[in-house]
Amino acid sequence: MNRIVPLLIIALTVLAFATLLLVAVPAMQIRSVEAPAGLEPYTEQEARGREHYVNLGCVYCHTQQPRDSSQAPDTQRGWGRASTPADYIYDSPHLLGTMRTGPDLLNVGARLPSRAWQLTHLYQPRAIVPSSLMPNFPYLFEEKDQAEEGDVVVKLPQKWAPENKVVVAKQAALDLVAYLLSLDRTYPPEQLHLRDHGYRRDESAAQFEGSGADREASL
Amino acid sequence: MNLTIGTLLAFSFAVSLIALAALIWAISRKQFQVTQKDAMSIFDNGKPGTFDDPSHPSGRLREATTLPLSPAVRRLLVLGFSTAVFWLLLGSVFGVIASYKMHLPDWLNQAAPLTFGRMRTMHLNLVIYGWLSLGGITTAIWLVPTLFKTPLRKAGMATLGVVLWNLGVAGGVIAIGSGWTDGMEWLEIPWQLDILLAVAGACLAIPLVVTAAHRQVEHIYVSAWYYMAGLVWFPSLFFLANLPSTHSGVQAATVNWWFAHNVLGLWLTPLGLGAAYYFIPKIIGKPIFSYRLSLLGFWALALFYSQVGIHHLIGGPVPTWLVTLSVVQSVMMVVPVLAVAINQHVLWLGNFWAMRESLPLRFIATGALMYTFASLQGSMEAVRAVNTVTHFTHYTVGHAHLGAYAFVALVLFGAVYYMMPRILNRPWPFPKLISVHFWLVFIGFAIYFIALTLGGWLQGLAMMDASRDWLESMELTIPYLQARSVGGTLMTLGHLLFAVNVYALFAGKQPATANAGNAIPATDLGAR
């Protein structure tokens, strides 16, 4: 290799080839997906809550991609059916995640639908799960002598409640919980052939969307 | 759109035809005629045989291949390295804080910028863009002109590039800390600030390409292939991945991992390998084992590494063919890795005396060895049967640090220890600290890696076992996370010693005794 220009051109061609395969072709394939009937776009409040989820970095400990039951017991753990590209049609940025220091959250709204539970858990995770490694988020709440009208008071066990004060959720906490409760993909899966079926023994099951095996896998 | 097997077959047929045409062209134009003689081009007059380490007590600060540096270029190099080391220190502190927070979840949570999710992200962006990228580019600014035996062109533009790059990194980290983020892993810096980094990248790439065009040597040494290719790959990747509002949902996830893994494969790896391919033979004074093999290693890396990214989405909501493609290419990475391993390890293993003599070599050869380990581990980790356990666990974090830290950072440490005395004509003020630095980061990293690998594997097994409560998979990692904090603290202490040496050298401090005889008086600086 004694010439710079051919070196650079071939190097860029190789990258362009990879981009075609990893970006362009999947984009063409996935763009045909339409929004599932059971999935609503985020409301304004949920979208604000999602922004908090993003900027507080929840994605670094929580995935949003339950795996197929042929691979892992995600569905058995109550995290929902294996997800498909259609489930993420309103998601930007995507929050698929790469780490499960905490559980998967794609269906947390269906699994833990109580706003009060979610608020207590955000204020102090160890008030609910003593061994939890999740950070507490005190700055999403404020302590007041007395709750005012319209305040949402956080229910806390004696051990974690401040003395002679009440803990009230700030708007950010309410928005974040609204987002968490919106996470519910329990409708039937769509375009199931567009997800990874590499762990399925029975290839034919993957070919036909909505086949018996798929229904079993869904919640 | 349904992608049929037929379309894929037709496509791969067309690609093979183009590749064949390129091969015929390359052979007819004698592009593949590299010989072992070309491997000697890094030595004085092409004659190998002399041990060369400017940081060694008996080492020469200047030798025949040393290029005279103008004061402007010297200032540029000092600026690049001093800021890169600053980002390393800050990034390490954030990393250690994030590590402690993982097992002390109530510690230091009074405000949002302190939360784990932001600390971890500031750590990653600082060490990737601030330390490794800037340190790697600055190394290239010294190494590329040295290889081409011609002074750096457009030094002013490169200086502007370093300044803008630093502004981009600083702005990006402040943005992430205050909650302004693009939200995708490795792409968190807001695209508005990415413009700064993109302009900076161009200001750094152009001078090096122009310098290459003015080269005074016939043959382009293998290090320069890696640097030149990396310098066009990274800007393309960075630009395409950061275009705002082009992708959403799962599509954005494929772009995310196409980018993030290519930052490792087509940017940090070339920066690390380029340096290792120069410094290992240069310090030992003997050429690499088989120069022809390095050609295979380079092109195989380009071809296979560029397509591995989607192994981060194995078992996820993306098409099966796409995941399988990345798994196959990940396994194919064994080819370039073995080519590089044979070339580099045979040389330093066969000259082990040099490992004892030269601390820069000890850093760089260890780093090169870790590249082999990290890549082979990565190939195995991409295999579905293994990935199903390690995916979503701390095992992956250990692997990422084996590549980015034990390989690239270690090579950079060694490169800085070699280059700085030569650039400044001054020996290291605290030579004994270099060895302490090595052992601190070596032992610290061993603890770090073993803890996360074991803990992550057990975590994955527990997560896969439906009969065990999920909570067990988290609880069992705690002692391993504590061990990781110990390892990370030791590594950070090592970085502190590194910074003391670097900044004292820049400040003009001379060693107390030892090799003072070699020191050239400070007044001679720039006189060459």
XYZ file of C-alpha atoms in Angstrom, chain A residues 9 32 39 57 60 64 79 83 94 101 151-152 164 175 190 218:
16
model
C -11.381 5.385 -1.185
C -42.950 -0.300 6.417
C -50.532 1.468 21.009
C -30.147 7.852 32.517
C -28.323 2.435 31.723
C -37.115 -2.148 27.277
C -41.986 -8.458 31.707
C -41.282 -7.125 21.524
C -35.004 4.550 21.425
C -29.104 -3.988 36.804
C -50.561 18.104 46.193
C -49.868 14.428 45.648
C -43.181 16.091 61.090
C -44.635 13.170 34.677
C -47.507 -7.206 15.051
C -47.712 -12.932 24.174
